[in-house]
mmCIF file of C-alpha atoms in Angstrom:
data_model
loop_
_atom_site.group_PDB
_atom_site.id
_atom_site.type_symbol
_atom_site.label_atom_id
_atom_site.label_comp_id
_atom_site.label_asym_id
_atom_site.label_seq_id
_atom_site.Cartn_x
_atom_site.Cartn_y
_atom_site.Cartn_z
ATOM 1 C CA LEU A 1 80.917 169.148 93.831
ATOM 2 C CA VAL A 2 80.383 168.023 98.416
ATOM 3 C CA ILE A 3 80.316 164.369 100.020
ATOM 4 C CA HIS A 4 78.883 163.738 102.561
ATOM 5 C CA LEU A 5 77.664 160.540 103.260
ATOM 6 C CA ARG A 6 75.862 160.576 107.012
ATOM 7 C CA HIS A 7 72.924 160.491 108.251
ATOM 8 C CA ILE A 8 70.449 163.708 108.801
ATOM 9 C CA GLY A 9 71.629 165.320 111.444
ATOM 10 C CA ASP A 10 75.159 165.602 109.898
ATOM 11 C CA VAL A 11 73.605 166.569 106.192
ATOM 12 C CA ILE A 12 71.787 169.453 108.342
ATOM 13 C CA LEU A 13 75.387 170.424 109.606
ATOM 14 C CA SER A 14 77.020 171.008 106.115
ATOM 15 C CA GLU A 15 74.873 173.278 104.695
ATOM 16 C CA PRO A 16 76.508 175.837 105.286
ATOM 17 C CA VAL A 17 79.523 174.907 102.926
ATOM 18 C CA ALA A 18 76.847 175.874 100.566
ATOM 19 C CA ARG A 19 75.853 178.600 101.552
ATOM 20 C CA VAL A 20 79.705 180.018 102.336
ATOM 21 C CA LEU A 21 81.062 178.445 98.633
ATOM 22 C CA HIS A 22 77.773 180.549 96.980
ATOM 23 C CA GLU A 23 78.918 183.600 98.451
ATOM 24 C CA GLN A 24 83.207 183.715 98.326
ATOM 25 C CA LEU A 25 83.096 181.344 94.705
ATOM 26 C CA ASN A 26 79.772 181.993 92.814
ATOM 27 C CA PRO A 27 80.820 178.637 90.920
ATOM 28 C CA ASP A 28 78.851 177.711 87.606
ATOM 29 C CA LYS A 29 77.375 174.989 89.622
ATOM 30 C CA ILE A 30 77.068 173.890 93.437
ATOM 31 C CA ASP A 31 76.204 170.044 93.231
ATOM 32 C CA PHE A 32 76.313 167.397 96.749
ATOM 33 C CA LEU A 33 75.987 163.571 97.537
ATOM 34 C CA VAL A 34 74.823 162.485 100.123
ATOM 35 C CA ASN A 35 72.824 159.034 101.052
ATOM 36 C CA GLU A 36 69.030 158.078 100.563
ATOM 37 C CA GLY A 37 67.130 159.421 103.097
ATOM 38 C CA THR A 38 69.075 162.223 103.638
ATOM 39 C CA GLU A 39 68.132 164.303 101.039
ATOM 40 C CA ALA A 40 65.237 166.173 101.583
ATOM 41 C CA LEU A 41 65.842 169.182 103.542
ATOM 42 C CA LEU A 42 68.688 170.062 100.894
ATOM 43 C CA GLU A 43 66.058 169.933 98.457
ATOM 44 C CA SER A 44 64.774 173.738 98.515
ATOM 45 C CA HIS A 45 68.592 175.049 98.743
ATOM 46 C CA PRO A 46 69.167 178.323 96.523
ATOM 47 C CA HIS A 47 72.417 177.824 95.887
ATOM 48 C CA ILE A 48 72.606 173.937 95.481
ATOM 49 C CA THR A 49 72.537 173.484 91.478
ATOM 50 C CA ASN A 50 72.033 169.026 91.691
ATOM 51 C CA LEU A 51 71.458 167.025 94.554
ATOM 52 C CA HIS A 52 72.245 163.624 93.654
ATOM 53 C CA VAL A 53 71.110 160.150 96.145
ATOM 54 C CA ILE A 54 73.413 156.898 96.531
ATOM 55 C CA LYS A 55 70.502 155.179 96.937
ATOM 56 C CA ARG A 56 71.487 152.229 99.717
ATOM 57 C CA SER A 57 68.153 150.779 99.663
ATOM 58 C CA ARG A 58 69.686 148.893 96.636
ATOM 59 C CA PHE A 59 71.990 147.262 98.607
ATOM 60 C CA THR A 60 69.703 145.114 100.192
ATOM 61 C CA HIS A 61 68.103 144.085 96.765
ATOM 62 C CA GLY A 62 71.152 141.161 95.609
ATOM 63 C CA LEU A 63 74.657 142.094 94.097
ATOM 64 C CA LYS A 64 73.042 142.714 90.680
ATOM 65 C CA GLU A 65 71.182 145.959 92.049
ATOM 66 C CA ARG A 66 73.923 146.748 94.384
ATOM 67 C CA LEU A 67 76.593 146.374 91.640
ATOM 68 C CA SER A 68 74.114 148.762 89.151
ATOM 69 C CA GLU A 69 73.349 151.233 92.138
ATOM 70 C CA GLU A 70 77.063 151.533 92.505
ATOM 71 C CA ILE A 71 78.311 151.424 88.937
ATOM 72 C CA ARG A 72 75.058 154.535 88.531
ATOM 73 C CA VAL A 73 76.896 157.336 90.953
ATOM 74 C CA LEU A 74 80.767 156.448 89.649
ATOM 75 C CA ARG A 75 79.149 156.814 86.196
ATOM 76 C CA PHE A 76 78.370 160.638 86.555
ATOM 77 C CA LEU A 77 81.092 161.573 89.185
ATOM 78 C CA LYS A 78 83.144 160.761 86.206
ATOM 79 C CA LYS A 79 81.659 162.611 84.085
ATOM 80 C CA GLY A 80 80.718 165.157 86.090
ATOM 81 C CA GLY A 81 83.601 167.850 85.487
ATOM 82 C CA TYR A 82 83.851 169.101 89.125
ATOM 83 C CA ASP A 83 87.030 171.508 89.474
ATOM 84 C CA LEU A 84 86.776 171.500 93.112
ATOM 85 C CA VAL A 85 85.691 168.241 95.653
ATOM 86 C CA ILE A 86 85.066 168.485 99.465
ATOM 87 C CA GLY A 87 84.471 165.058 101.351
ATOM 88 C CA LEU A 88 83.344 165.734 104.542
ATOM 89 C CA ASN A 89 83.066 162.746 106.358
ATOM 90 C CA PRO A 90 85.822 160.185 106.017
ATOM 91 C CA GLY A 91 85.332 155.947 105.035
ATOM 92 C CA SER A 92 85.907 154.586 101.663
ATOM 93 C CA ARG A 93 82.828 154.932 99.985
ATOM 94 C CA VAL A 94 83.502 158.806 100.077
ATOM 95 C CA GLU A 95 86.552 158.458 98.607
ATOM 96 C CA ARG A 96 86.225 155.866 96.496
ATOM 97 C CA CYS A 97 83.408 159.320 95.064
ATOM 98 C CA VAL A 98 86.693 161.226 95.430
ATOM 99 C CA ARG A 99 88.567 159.535 93.464
ATOM 100 C CA PHE A 100 86.397 159.378 90.285
ATOM 101 C CA THR A 101 85.995 162.693 90.002
ATOM 102 C CA LYS A 102 89.442 163.348 88.754
ATOM 103 C CA ALA A 103 89.277 166.732 89.895
ATOM 104 C CA PRO A 104 91.742 168.908 90.329
ATOM 105 C CA TYR A 105 91.291 170.165 93.554
ATOM 106 C CA ARG A 106 90.567 167.462 95.632
ATOM 107 C CA VAL A 107 89.712 168.263 99.974
ATOM 108 C CA GLY A 108 88.865 166.199 102.502
ATOM 109 C CA PRO A 109 89.337 164.724 106.227
ATOM 110 C CA LYS A 110 93.141 163.592 106.907
ATOM 111 C CA LYS A 111 93.050 160.014 107.599
ATOM 112 C CA ARG A 112 93.560 158.484 111.427
ATOM 113 C CA LYS A 113 96.523 156.081 112.455
ATOM 114 C CA VAL A 114 94.794 153.804 114.990
ATOM 115 C CA LYS A 115 97.318 152.572 117.883
ATOM 116 C CA GLY A 116 98.670 148.929 117.676
ATOM 117 C CA ALA A 117 96.982 148.070 113.880
ATOM 118 C CA TYR A 118 98.133 147.017 111.158
ATOM 119 C CA ILE A 119 97.391 149.509 108.127
ATOM 120 C CA ILE A 120 98.132 149.304 104.079
ATOM 121 C CA LYS A 121 99.647 152.155 103.112
ATOM 122 C CA SER A 122 97.711 153.780 99.998
ATOM 123 C CA LYS A 123 97.627 156.555 98.297
ATOM 124 C CA CYS A 124 95.769 159.525 99.263
ATOM 125 C CA VAL A 125 93.360 160.467 97.399
ATOM 126 C CA TYR A 126 92.817 164.004 98.373
ATOM 127 C CA ASN A 127 95.884 166.848 97.909
ATOM 128 C CA PHE A 128 94.203 169.063 100.454
ATOM 129 C CA GLU A 129 93.466 167.386 103.634
ATOM 130 C CA VAL A 130 92.467 168.746 106.529
ATOM 131 C CA SER A 131 93.313 168.084 110.461
ATOM 132 C CA HIS A 132 90.579 168.027 112.617
ATOM 133 C CA ALA A 133 91.010 168.742 116.556
ATOM 134 C CA GLY A 134 89.155 165.626 117.467
ATOM 135 C CA THR A 135 86.202 166.699 120.154
ATOM 136 C CA ARG A 136 85.036 169.536 121.440
ATOM 137 C CA ARG A 137 84.834 171.314 118.114
ATOM 138 C CA HIS A 138 81.235 171.889 116.400
ATOM 139 C CA TYR A 139 80.312 169.334 113.035
ATOM 140 C CA VAL A 140 79.288 173.190 111.455
ATOM 141 C CA ASP A 141 82.727 174.416 112.266
ATOM 142 C CA ARG A 142 84.572 171.156 111.268
ATOM 143 C CA HIS A 143 83.131 171.099 107.902
ATOM 144 C CA LEU A 144 84.012 175.092 107.141
ATOM 145 C CA ASP A 145 87.415 174.145 107.426
ATOM 146 C CA THR A 146 87.280 172.393 104.553
ATOM 147 C CA LEU A 147 86.956 175.781 102.596
ATOM 148 C CA ARG A 148 89.627 177.753 105.452
ATOM 149 C CA ARG A 149 92.177 174.380 103.775
ATOM 150 C CA VAL A 150 91.590 175.815 100.495
ATOM 151 C CA GLY A 151 92.046 179.442 101.590
ATOM 152 C CA LEU A 152 88.598 180.834 101.724
ATOM 153 C CA ASN A 153 87.825 183.439 104.718
ATOM 154 C CA VAL A 154 85.520 181.028 106.211
ATOM 155 C CA GLY A 155 85.617 183.670 109.878
ATOM 156 C CA ASP A 156 83.515 182.643 112.798
ATOM 157 C CA SER A 157 80.282 184.704 112.017
ATOM 158 C CA ILE A 158 78.120 181.133 110.383
ATOM 159 C CA ARG A 159 77.666 179.165 113.409
ATOM 160 C CA SER A 160 74.727 177.530 112.396
ATOM 161 C CA PRO A 161 72.435 175.504 108.886
ATOM 162 C CA ASP A 162 69.811 177.067 107.600
ATOM 163 C CA ILE A 163 66.863 175.333 106.098
ATOM 164 C CA PHE A 164 64.411 177.249 103.173
ATOM 165 C CA GLU A 165 61.164 177.124 103.725
ATOM 166 C CA ASP A 166 59.168 175.031 101.487
ATOM 167 C CA GLN A 167 55.947 176.742 100.636
ATOM 168 C CA ASP A 168 53.492 173.693 99.633
ATOM 169 C CA VAL A 169 54.750 172.048 103.002
ATOM 170 C CA SER A 170 54.041 174.749 104.710
ATOM 171 C CA LEU A 171 50.341 174.608 103.507
ATOM 172 C CA GLN A 172 49.723 171.280 104.067
ATOM 173 C CA VAL A 173 51.307 171.583 108.204
ATOM 174 C CA LYS A 174 48.503 174.063 108.691
ATOM 175 C CA GLY A 175 45.728 172.255 106.945
ATOM 176 C CA LEU A 176 46.500 169.407 109.257
ATOM 177 C CA LEU A 177 46.638 171.634 112.234
ATOM 178 C CA SER A 178 43.865 172.933 111.414
ATOM 179 C CA LEU A 179 42.121 169.890 111.373
ATOM 180 C CA ASN A 180 43.523 168.849 114.486
ATOM 181 C CA PHE A 181 41.723 172.335 115.552
ATOM 182 C CA ILE A 182 45.420 174.216 116.037
ATOM 183 C CA LYS A 183 44.368 177.811 114.303
ATOM 184 C CA ASN A 184 47.386 179.903 112.708
ATOM 185 C CA ASN A 185 47.645 182.261 115.449
ATOM 186 C CA THR A 186 47.353 179.639 118.238
ATOM 187 C CA PRO A 187 50.912 179.231 119.745
ATOM 188 C CA TYR A 188 52.448 174.885 120.067
ATOM 189 C CA ILE A 189 54.936 173.397 121.007
ATOM 190 C CA VAL A 190 56.689 170.197 119.639
ATOM 191 C CA ILE A 191 58.228 168.125 121.840
ATOM 192 C CA HIS A 192 60.814 165.331 120.344
ATOM 193 C CA PRO A 193 62.184 162.754 122.637
ATOM 194 C CA ALA A 194 63.006 159.847 120.400
ATOM 195 C CA SER A 195 65.851 158.891 118.570
ATOM 196 C CA ARG A 196 66.873 155.462 117.369
ATOM 197 C CA TRP A 197 69.814 155.860 119.765
ATOM 198 C CA LEU A 198 68.087 155.686 122.325
ATOM 199 C CA PHE A 199 71.450 155.576 124.580
ATOM 200 C CA LYS A 200 69.937 159.696 123.813
ATOM 201 C CA CYS A 201 66.420 159.316 124.825
ATOM 202 C CA LEU A 202 65.192 159.847 128.303
ATOM 203 C CA PRO A 203 63.700 157.570 130.679
ATOM 204 C CA PRO A 204 60.129 157.606 129.693
ATOM 205 C CA PHE A 205 58.699 158.750 133.315
ATOM 206 C CA LYS A 206 61.675 161.765 133.308
ATOM 207 C CA ILE A 207 60.229 162.810 129.167
ATOM 208 C CA ALA A 208 56.549 162.560 130.413
ATOM 209 C CA GLU A 209 57.654 164.549 133.668
ATOM 210 C CA ILE A 210 58.306 167.510 131.771
ATOM 211 C CA ILE A 211 55.635 167.191 129.008
ATOM 212 C CA ASN A 212 52.828 167.151 132.327
ATOM 213 C CA SER A 213 54.820 170.172 133.364
ATOM 214 C CA VAL A 214 54.952 172.220 130.220
ATOM 215 C CA TYR A 215 50.755 171.932 129.616
ATOM 216 C CA PHE A 216 50.242 172.882 133.337
ATOM 217 C CA ARG A 217 52.701 176.203 133.418
ATOM 218 C CA PHE A 218 51.909 177.297 129.770
ATOM 219 C CA GLU A 219 48.746 175.798 128.793
ATOM 220 C CA VAL A 220 49.629 175.390 124.464
ATOM 221 C CA PRO A 221 49.208 172.127 122.600
ATOM 222 C CA ILE A 222 51.724 170.098 122.965
ATOM 223 C CA ILE A 223 52.625 167.680 119.618
ATOM 224 C CA ILE A 224 54.999 164.804 119.710
ATOM 225 C CA THR A 225 57.103 164.087 116.967
ATOM 226 C CA ALA A 226 59.171 160.833 116.464
ATOM 227 C CA GLY A 227 61.038 159.371 113.336
ATOM 228 C CA PRO A 228 58.852 155.752 111.815
ATOM 229 C CA ASP A 229 61.503 153.390 112.882
ATOM 230 C CA ALA A 230 59.652 150.710 115.686
ATOM 231 C CA MET A 231 62.176 151.206 118.264
ATOM 232 C CA GLU A 232 61.109 154.746 118.452
ATOM 233 C CA LEU A 233 57.094 154.052 118.300
ATOM 234 C CA ASP A 234 57.778 151.947 120.834
ATOM 235 C CA TYR A 235 59.353 154.525 123.301
ATOM 236 C CA ILE A 236 56.393 157.009 121.947
ATOM 237 C CA GLN A 237 53.903 154.306 123.503
ATOM 238 C CA ARG A 238 55.425 153.851 126.432
ATOM 239 C CA VAL A 239 55.903 157.942 127.206
ATOM 240 C CA LYS A 240 52.254 157.943 126.392
ATOM 241 C CA ARG A 241 51.898 155.893 129.856
ATOM 242 C CA TRP A 242 52.863 158.494 132.315
ATOM 243 C CA LEU A 243 51.113 161.353 130.516
ATOM 244 C CA ASN A 244 48.416 163.174 132.666
ATOM 245 C CA VAL A 245 47.180 165.855 129.750
ATOM 246 C CA LYS A 246 46.474 165.272 126.149
ATOM 247 C CA VAL A 247 49.007 165.480 123.795
ATOM 248 C CA LEU A 248 48.666 165.189 119.648
ATOM 249 C CA ASP A 249 50.959 162.176 118.526
ATOM 250 C CA PHE A 250 52.061 162.732 114.887
ATOM 251 C CA SER A 251 55.436 160.546 115.608
ATOM 252 C CA GLY A 252 56.340 158.590 112.409
ATOM 253 C CA LYS A 253 53.015 160.536 110.506
ATOM 254 C CA LEU A 254 54.899 163.021 108.479
ATOM 255 C CA THR A 255 57.890 163.708 106.335
ATOM 256 C CA LEU A 256 61.272 164.813 107.091
ATOM 257 C CA ILE A 257 59.738 168.125 105.214
ATOM 258 C CA GLN A 258 56.613 168.237 107.128
ATOM 259 C CA LEU A 259 58.429 168.030 110.411
ATOM 260 C CA ALA A 260 60.675 170.947 109.297
ATOM 261 C CA GLU A 261 57.748 173.219 108.235
ATOM 262 C CA LEU A 262 56.243 171.570 111.496
ATOM 263 C CA ILE A 263 59.197 173.068 113.578
ATOM 264 C CA ARG A 264 58.945 176.347 111.702
ATOM 265 C CA GLY A 265 56.155 177.084 113.073
ATOM 266 C CA ALA A 266 56.576 176.232 116.732
ATOM 267 C CA GLY A 267 56.362 178.658 119.503
ATOM 268 C CA PHE A 268 59.445 176.361 120.976
ATOM 269 C CA VAL A 269 60.617 172.923 120.388
ATOM 270 C CA ILE A 270 62.370 170.431 123.059
ATOM 271 C CA SER A 271 64.563 167.598 121.339
ATOM 272 C CA VAL A 272 67.097 165.275 122.645
ATOM 273 C CA ASP A 273 70.044 164.757 120.373
ATOM 274 C CA THR A 274 68.491 163.895 117.082
ATOM 275 C CA ALA A 275 68.064 165.752 113.431
ATOM 276 C CA ALA A 276 64.991 167.553 115.459
ATOM 277 C CA LEU A 277 67.031 169.822 117.222
ATOM 278 C CA HIS A 278 69.411 170.236 114.091
ATOM 279 C CA ILE A 279 66.144 171.485 112.595
ATOM 280 C CA ALA A 280 64.746 173.785 114.261
ATOM 281 C CA GLU A 281 68.134 175.676 114.700
ATOM 282 C CA GLY A 282 68.055 175.499 110.983
ATOM 283 C CA VAL A 283 64.261 176.993 111.139
ATOM 284 C CA GLN A 284 65.290 180.044 114.166
ATOM 285 C CA THR A 285 63.085 178.741 116.464
ATOM 286 C CA PRO A 286 63.824 178.722 120.134
ATOM 287 C CA VAL A 287 64.986 175.000 121.468
ATOM 288 C CA ALA A 288 65.650 173.269 124.621
ATOM 289 C CA ALA A 289 68.122 170.800 123.555
ATOM 290 C CA LEU A 290 68.396 167.851 126.022
ATOM 291 C CA PHE A 291 72.263 166.304 126.127
ATOM 292 C CA GLY A 292 73.339 162.660 128.425
ATOM 293 C CA PRO A 293 75.969 161.164 126.939
ATOM 294 C CA THR A 294 77.109 162.630 123.220
ATOM 295 C CA PHE A 295 79.391 165.987 123.131
ATOM 296 C CA ASP A 296 77.268 169.448 122.795
ATOM 297 C CA GLN A 297 80.281 170.914 122.244
ATOM 298 C CA ASP A 298 80.447 169.173 118.812
ATOM 299 C CA TRP A 299 76.646 168.885 117.842
ATOM 300 C CA GLY A 300 74.564 171.271 120.445
ATOM 301 C CA PRO A 301 72.318 174.610 118.714
ATOM 302 C CA ARG A 302 74.501 177.401 119.179
ATOM 303 C CA SER A 303 71.964 180.626 118.155
ATOM 304 C CA SER A 304 71.248 182.721 120.903
ATOM 305 C CA ASN A 305 66.982 181.451 120.818
ATOM 306 C CA SER A 306 68.764 177.559 122.149
ATOM 307 C CA ARG A 307 70.259 176.345 125.286
ATOM 308 C CA VAL A 308 71.818 172.696 126.056
ATOM 309 C CA PHE A 309 70.206 170.667 129.075
ATOM 310 C CA ALA A 310 72.423 168.856 130.921
ATOM 311 C CA SER A 311 72.459 166.858 134.436
ATOM 312 C CA HIS A 312 75.100 169.085 136.795
ATOM 313 C CA SER A 313 75.252 165.465 138.753
ATOM 314 C CA HIS A 314 77.320 162.972 136.819
ATOM 315 C CA ALA A 315 80.997 164.773 136.144
ATOM 316 C CA CYS A 316 81.445 161.913 133.610
ATOM 317 C CA ARG A 317 79.281 163.068 131.052
ATOM 318 C CA PRO A 318 79.773 163.432 128.131
ATOM 319 C CA CYS A 319 81.428 160.045 128.220
ATOM 320 C CA GLY A 320 80.610 159.215 124.281
ATOM 321 C CA LEU A 321 79.292 156.054 125.858
ATOM 322 C CA ASP A 322 76.098 154.218 124.223
ATOM 323 C CA GLY A 323 75.013 153.964 127.463
ATOM 324 C CA CYS A 324 76.473 153.631 131.209
ATOM 325 C CA GLY A 325 78.911 150.760 130.762
ATOM 326 C CA GLY A 326 77.402 150.450 127.031
ATOM 327 C CA GLY A 327 73.707 149.006 128.410
ATOM 328 C CA LYS A 328 72.327 150.982 126.172
ATOM 329 C CA VAL A 329 71.131 153.383 128.877
ATOM 330 C CA SER A 330 72.110 156.964 130.259
ATOM 331 C CA GLU A 331 71.879 157.431 133.970
ATOM 332 C CA CYS A 332 72.875 161.303 133.343
ATOM 333 C CA LEU A 333 69.564 161.873 131.476
ATOM 334 C CA SER A 334 68.108 161.577 134.094
ATOM 335 C CA GLY A 335 69.642 164.520 136.171
ATOM 336 C CA ILE A 336 68.007 166.520 134.046
ATOM 337 C CA ASN A 337 66.342 169.652 135.750
ATOM 338 C CA VAL A 338 62.707 170.631 134.497
ATOM 339 C CA ASN A 339 62.852 173.823 136.081
ATOM 340 C CA GLU A 340 65.474 174.758 134.172
ATOM 341 C CA VAL A 341 64.100 173.503 131.129
ATOM 342 C CA LEU A 342 60.558 175.940 131.960
ATOM 343 C CA GLU A 343 62.288 178.682 133.102
ATOM 344 C CA PHE A 344 64.327 179.233 129.619
ATOM 345 C CA MET A 345 60.703 178.028 128.053
ATOM 346 C CA SER A 346 59.048 180.827 129.913
ATOM 347 C CA ALA A 347 60.451 183.741 128.001
ATOM 348 C CA TYR A 348 59.398 182.952 124.706
ATOM 349 C CA LEU A 349 55.973 181.714 125.493
ATOM 350 C CA GLN A 350 55.342 184.563 127.065
ATOM 351 C CA LYS A 351 56.402 186.739 123.842
ATOM 352 C CA ASN A 352 53.913 184.486 121.842
#
């Protein structure tokens, strides 16, 4: 059982764990436990037997609903009969889930010591603790470190996640594109400029500059995507006010699997540090990753057809802050060179 109770992008980057477990141990079953809303891109995985979901939406429907969901999860964990349980992220909920499995082998992150804080010592739930180097180690490697800790020979050849195709959804997306006059052989570009963490987003005029420049340079259809969050949709509307070209706006209109299949068929993707970036790498679509204050060595793409773009004039990045001074606006994102992005794109779009 692999437990990863984080966000969509985090869960995508945990996919290689399933692959390595299958290749090296080939167990009777490989189960995953994830948060509601993050499971979609693992549903087609050929090596995941059961995909369990914690329905966090029930936590907001009163104490009775919350307790019912907690009990449901703990019951199936207790009856799972797992030999090996891997906790990929720290946290009391993950540790509680691990404890209830009573698995003989339990692997998870070593607790960090917090300076100046009084910590009540509790018995560690893991009998194989994983030490992490902090920042500057990619999260794919951090997840695979849990397997290295129990003696599996992972190596360094696995550097990116895989997202397996859902053929039914792929046909749906092709139909949607056809309705918008994009035929099967027509290359298109997906630009995903929004994140619910606005400090990861370029100023609207800057991303509009990129979109305008891309269209005039390559003259191919451009599709803008974003999640359904109200802040993301508002951000997209502010971007569109600066546009001088027509784009297809699919923001808030696609499921996560549809977004993945849309990106799979794209000629190129431009994305900020969010789930769409990891999806592009997972489906092997060329991607330009726009990074500001977040750590590209931890989260950035590493495939041969990807590249990270960041400001050359802000020595303070990456700082890990939620905007300059905590103000939710990251000035370093304004320093991304548009021409560098266009030059990188040209090699892939000319091939198409």
